Amino acid sequence: MSDLTRRSFLTWTGMGALSVAALALAGCSPSGSGGDGSIRFAWWGGSDRQRAYLAALDAFTAEHPEIKVAPEFGDYDAYQERMTTQMAARDVPDVFWIPSPAVLTYRDAGLYRDLDGIGGLDLGAFGAEQVETFRLGGELNTLPKSIFSPVVRWNTTFQEEDGVSLPDQLSWDGLAELLVDYSKNNAGGRKGTTYGPYHDMPFESFLRQRGEDLWTEDGRLGASVDGVAAWIDWWEKLRLAGATTSVSEQDGIEPSWAQVGDKVLLTFANSNHIVDDAQAFPDHVFDQRDVPAAEDAAAGYHFTYYSRFAMYSGVPDDRVEAAAALMSFNLNSPELLSLVGLSAGAPPNADLLDAYEPDATPDEQKVIAITREIAGTEQRPRYEAPAGSGSWRDLMIRELEEVTLGQKSVPDAAAAFVEAVEGEIAGA
């Protein structure tokens, strides 16, 4: 951490007598931060993102010297654990990022403040129709901090070395055939892809192409047993054909990209992941495109995911406008975007993205291109994960482990997954 950022951190927290190391070990700013009128701002990410946002908060305080900000950050898992503790104590940060499985869970817990008509919240960059898409159940209680979509990402360095051609129109069957053929014939002994049925957003796209939804408007699991089984079966056929890294090669169902990224031609990902993942292999070039489409894909299956943030319902009235100013800064500031980049996704503010594009890195240019492409597609409504469903990814991984160990058939695993998720939602 630079000296400037260190000073800023201690100024924001009001804890100049404590070391940065002590605060980092605590995982958040000290209990009661915000009592001096500062705005508590919570987000997650690795060290690079943390440094970038601390620098961005420097820029915010330069614009708003009357507003102090107390930063709270951690990695994704630690962030969720801390939020659970803070929710129980009703000691939630004033402005906070929302993990994707928790959007409706946090809403049902009463964490969000109604943002309609709040002074200091600048939504001028968004048309009325776009703002309507931000609402949850008709209420403007969260806003998108970034947007992204599922993609296929491939190693163009390997593609050129091995003479592989990806067709303009990519179907699920066509991709499977390509991956099997590549794995058998490339000189480097690489695999077509990782074993990746744990990828949540490509899974959702696969379901939507079948006319199903992962979650329904009334808060249920929309995925059928047949839909889940078809997804797992697509991956199992690839695995058994030797077209994926084995579970042992990738050290489990969820591989580390740094461990497997130079062993495969392509992988599924979110559109923003290329920004950070490409840095793990600086000698390689990566590109990305839309996920495969079934020949009979249902209309409107594409979706743009909103990664949301919110203002806490318990923010004291005298801090609401300051919290709104911080949210506006996140939505509209060119300086913030120049500091944090697109690793967390593209900004929902199209004017901001247009202004940023000339200075974007080559990998960020690829994020921008696919964001615009998918934003221009027909999209039917998409619904957030209901309360009680937060562990659904773990339940999927559990069933995938059973399948890959030969302890459960694909249909039985799919049925067990659906039953488990439905049971957790019902018990919430």
PDB file of C-alpha atoms in Angstrom, residues 83-206:
ATOM      1  CA  MET A  83     -22.109  -9.246   6.418  1.00  0.00           C
ATOM      2  CA  THR A  84     -23.966 -12.115   8.093  1.00  0.00           C
ATOM      3  CA  THR A  85     -22.499 -11.096  11.449  1.00  0.00           C
ATOM      4  CA  GLN A  86     -23.264  -7.426  10.849  1.00  0.00           C
ATOM      5  CA  MET A  87     -26.831  -8.215   9.812  1.00  0.00           C
ATOM      6  CA  ALA A  88     -27.420 -10.070  13.057  1.00  0.00           C
ATOM      7  CA  ALA A  89     -26.098  -7.082  15.009  1.00  0.00           C
ATOM      8  CA  ARG A  90     -27.893  -4.551  12.757  1.00  0.00           C
ATOM      9  CA  ASP A  91     -24.487  -2.948  12.243  1.00  0.00           C
ATOM     10  CA  VAL A  92     -24.491  -2.953   8.437  1.00  0.00           C
ATOM     11  CA  PRO A  93     -22.326  -0.584   6.340  1.00  0.00           C
ATOM     12  CA  ASP A  94     -24.077   2.463   4.916  1.00  0.00           C
ATOM     13  CA  VAL A  95     -23.282   1.528   1.299  1.00  0.00           C
ATOM     14  CA  PHE A  96     -22.422  -2.059   0.408  1.00  0.00           C
ATOM     15  CA  TRP A  97     -21.975  -4.490  -2.481  1.00  0.00           C
ATOM     16  CA  ILE A  98     -24.433  -7.386  -2.653  1.00  0.00           C
ATOM     17  CA  PRO A  99     -23.264 -10.978  -3.344  1.00  0.00           C
ATOM     18  CA  SER A 100     -25.338 -12.508  -6.133  1.00  0.00           C
ATOM     19  CA  PRO A 101     -26.940 -15.288  -4.011  1.00  0.00           C
ATOM     20  CA  ALA A 102     -27.975 -12.765  -1.357  1.00  0.00           C
ATOM     21  CA  VAL A 103     -29.883 -10.101  -3.315  1.00  0.00           C
ATOM     22  CA  LEU A 104     -33.334 -11.208  -2.149  1.00  0.00           C
ATOM     23  CA  THR A 105     -32.076 -12.579   1.163  1.00  0.00           C
ATOM     24  CA  TYR A 106     -30.786  -9.124   2.084  1.00  0.00           C
ATOM     25  CA  ARG A 107     -34.018  -7.562   0.835  1.00  0.00           C
ATOM     26  CA  ASP A 108     -36.143  -9.899   2.930  1.00  0.00           C
ATOM     27  CA  ALA A 109     -33.967  -9.067   5.929  1.00  0.00           C
ATOM     28  CA  GLY A 110     -34.871  -5.393   5.477  1.00  0.00           C
ATOM     29  CA  LEU A 111     -31.370  -4.201   4.630  1.00  0.00           C
ATOM     30  CA  TYR A 112     -32.221  -1.931   1.680  1.00  0.00           C
ATOM     31  CA  ARG A 113     -33.341   1.677   1.805  1.00  0.00           C
ATOM     32  CA  ASP A 114     -35.860   2.860  -0.763  1.00  0.00           C
ATOM     33  CA  LEU A 115     -33.873   4.976  -3.230  1.00  0.00           C
ATOM     34  CA  ASP A 116     -36.795   6.679  -4.960  1.00  0.00           C
ATOM     35  CA  GLY A 117     -36.560  10.436  -4.527  1.00  0.00           C
ATOM     36  CA  ILE A 118     -33.414  10.495  -2.397  1.00  0.00           C
ATOM     37  CA  GLY A 119     -31.624  13.824  -2.622  1.00  0.00           C
ATOM     38  CA  GLY A 120     -28.077  13.626  -3.897  1.00  0.00           C
ATOM     39  CA  LEU A 121     -28.617  10.396  -5.857  1.00  0.00           C
ATOM     40  CA  ASP A 122     -27.819  11.197  -9.480  1.00  0.00           C
ATOM     41  CA  LEU A 123     -29.517   8.834 -11.926  1.00  0.00           C
ATOM     42  CA  GLY A 124     -29.501  11.346 -14.776  1.00  0.00           C
ATOM     43  CA  ALA A 125     -27.410   9.084 -17.005  1.00  0.00           C
ATOM     44  CA  PHE A 126     -30.169   6.461 -17.070  1.00  0.00           C
ATOM     45  CA  GLY A 127     -33.447   6.702 -18.906  1.00  0.00           C
ATOM     46  CA  ALA A 128     -36.712   5.942 -17.130  1.00  0.00           C
ATOM     47  CA  GLU A 129     -37.027   2.610 -18.951  1.00  0.00           C
ATOM     48  CA  GLN A 130     -33.549   1.556 -17.868  1.00  0.00           C
ATOM     49  CA  VAL A 131     -34.196   2.537 -14.257  1.00  0.00           C
ATOM     50  CA  GLU A 132     -37.256   0.287 -14.321  1.00  0.00           C
ATOM     51  CA  THR A 133     -34.963  -2.680 -15.053  1.00  0.00           C
ATOM     52  CA  PHE A 134     -33.019  -1.895 -11.872  1.00  0.00           C
ATOM     53  CA  ARG A 135     -36.072  -2.445  -9.651  1.00  0.00           C
ATOM     54  CA  LEU A 136     -36.707  -5.535  -7.549  1.00  0.00           C
ATOM     55  CA  GLY A 137     -40.403  -6.335  -7.327  1.00  0.00           C
ATOM     56  CA  GLY A 138     -41.196  -2.790  -8.400  1.00  0.00           C
ATOM     57  CA  GLU A 139     -38.987  -1.175  -5.745  1.00  0.00           C
ATOM     58  CA  LEU A 140     -35.863   0.858  -6.475  1.00  0.00           C
ATOM     59  CA  ASN A 141     -33.909  -0.424  -3.507  1.00  0.00           C
ATOM     60  CA  THR A 142     -30.645  -1.480  -5.210  1.00  0.00           C
ATOM     61  CA  LEU A 143     -28.627  -0.230  -8.166  1.00  0.00           C
ATOM     62  CA  PRO A 144     -26.226  -2.009 -10.529  1.00  0.00           C
ATOM     63  CA  LYS A 145     -22.592  -1.204  -9.820  1.00  0.00           C
ATOM     64  CA  SER A 146     -21.499  -3.234 -12.858  1.00  0.00           C
ATOM     65  CA  ILE A 147     -22.840  -5.570 -15.525  1.00  0.00           C
ATOM     66  CA  PHE A 148     -21.548  -8.744 -17.142  1.00  0.00           C
ATOM     67  CA  SER A 149     -22.709 -11.878 -18.946  1.00  0.00           C
ATOM     68  CA  PRO A 150     -21.607 -15.495 -19.470  1.00  0.00           C
ATOM     69  CA  VAL A 151     -19.070 -16.087 -22.245  1.00  0.00           C
ATOM     70  CA  VAL A 152     -16.741 -18.632 -23.768  1.00  0.00           C
ATOM     71  CA  ARG A 153     -13.122 -17.490 -23.435  1.00  0.00           C
ATOM     72  CA  TRP A 154     -10.357 -19.066 -25.454  1.00  0.00           C
ATOM     73  CA  ASN A 155      -6.596 -18.904 -25.753  1.00  0.00           C
ATOM     74  CA  THR A 156      -5.872 -17.376 -29.166  1.00  0.00           C
ATOM     75  CA  THR A 157      -2.195 -18.213 -28.763  1.00  0.00           C
ATOM     76  CA  PHE A 158      -3.079 -21.917 -28.608  1.00  0.00           C
ATOM     77  CA  GLN A 159      -5.652 -21.463 -31.352  1.00  0.00           C
ATOM     78  CA  GLU A 160      -2.999 -20.147 -33.729  1.00  0.00           C
ATOM     79  CA  GLU A 161      -0.360 -22.682 -32.690  1.00  0.00           C
ATOM     80  CA  ASP A 162      -2.736 -25.592 -33.197  1.00  0.00           C
ATOM     81  CA  GLY A 163      -4.557 -24.288 -36.267  1.00  0.00           C
ATOM     82  CA  VAL A 164      -7.989 -24.381 -34.640  1.00  0.00           C
ATOM     83  CA  SER A 165     -10.939 -22.538 -36.157  1.00  0.00           C
ATOM     84  CA  LEU A 166     -14.015 -21.613 -34.123  1.00  0.00           C
ATOM     85  CA  PRO A 167     -17.136 -21.425 -36.296  1.00  0.00           C
ATOM     86  CA  ASP A 168     -19.094 -18.192 -36.497  1.00  0.00           C
ATOM     87  CA  GLN A 169     -22.206 -19.970 -35.251  1.00  0.00           C
ATOM     88  CA  LEU A 170     -21.364 -22.067 -32.203  1.00  0.00           C
ATOM     89  CA  SER A 171     -23.841 -24.669 -30.962  1.00  0.00           C
ATOM     90  CA  TRP A 172     -23.506 -26.840 -27.865  1.00  0.00           C
ATOM     91  CA  ASP A 173     -23.146 -29.969 -29.986  1.00  0.00           C
ATOM     92  CA  GLY A 174     -20.693 -28.249 -32.310  1.00  0.00           C
ATOM     93  CA  LEU A 175     -18.560 -27.040 -29.418  1.00  0.00           C
ATOM     94  CA  ALA A 176     -18.500 -30.508 -27.856  1.00  0.00           C
ATOM     95  CA  GLU A 177     -17.323 -32.020 -31.149  1.00  0.00           C
ATOM     96  CA  LEU A 178     -14.618 -29.367 -31.494  1.00  0.00           C
ATOM     97  CA  LEU A 179     -13.346 -29.925 -27.942  1.00  0.00           C
ATOM     98  CA  VAL A 180     -13.174 -33.688 -28.314  1.00  0.00           C
ATOM     99  CA  ASP A 181     -11.355 -33.406 -31.633  1.00  0.00           C
ATOM    100  CA  TYR A 182      -8.916 -30.816 -30.295  1.00  0.00           C
ATOM    101  CA  SER A 183      -8.069 -32.897 -27.240  1.00  0.00           C
ATOM    102  CA  LYS A 184      -7.187 -35.864 -29.425  1.00  0.00           C
ATOM    103  CA  ASN A 185      -5.120 -34.018 -32.012  1.00  0.00           C
ATOM    104  CA  ASN A 186      -3.203 -31.044 -30.617  1.00  0.00           C
ATOM    105  CA  ALA A 187       0.563 -31.472 -30.348  1.00  0.00           C
ATOM    106  CA  GLY A 188       0.846 -29.909 -26.907  1.00  0.00           C
ATOM    107  CA  GLY A 189      -1.229 -32.531 -25.114  1.00  0.00           C
ATOM    108  CA  ARG A 190      -3.728 -29.907 -24.023  1.00  0.00           C
ATOM    109  CA  LYS A 191      -7.374 -30.493 -23.232  1.00  0.00           C
ATOM    110  CA  GLY A 192     -10.283 -28.737 -24.869  1.00  0.00           C
ATOM    111  CA  THR A 193     -11.558 -27.231 -21.638  1.00  0.00           C
ATOM    112  CA  THR A 194     -11.721 -27.606 -17.890  1.00  0.00           C
ATOM    113  CA  TYR A 195     -14.428 -29.758 -16.347  1.00  0.00           C
ATOM    114  CA  GLY A 196     -16.790 -26.877 -15.727  1.00  0.00           C
ATOM    115  CA  PRO A 197     -20.431 -27.672 -14.929  1.00  0.00           C
ATOM    116  CA  TYR A 198     -20.019 -25.598 -11.747  1.00  0.00           C
ATOM    117  CA  HIS A 199     -20.079 -22.410 -13.879  1.00  0.00           C
ATOM    118  CA  ASP A 200     -23.292 -20.770 -12.717  1.00  0.00           C
ATOM    119  CA  MET A 201     -24.016 -18.179 -15.390  1.00  0.00           C
ATOM    120  CA  PRO A 202     -23.380 -20.462 -18.408  1.00  0.00           C
ATOM    121  CA  PHE A 203     -25.624 -23.000 -16.647  1.00  0.00           C
ATOM    122  CA  GLU A 204     -28.325 -20.356 -16.406  1.00  0.00           C
ATOM    123  CA  SER A 205     -27.942 -19.513 -20.096  1.00  0.00           C
ATOM    124  CA  PHE A 206     -28.210 -23.215 -20.966  1.00  0.00           C
TER     125      PHE A 206
END
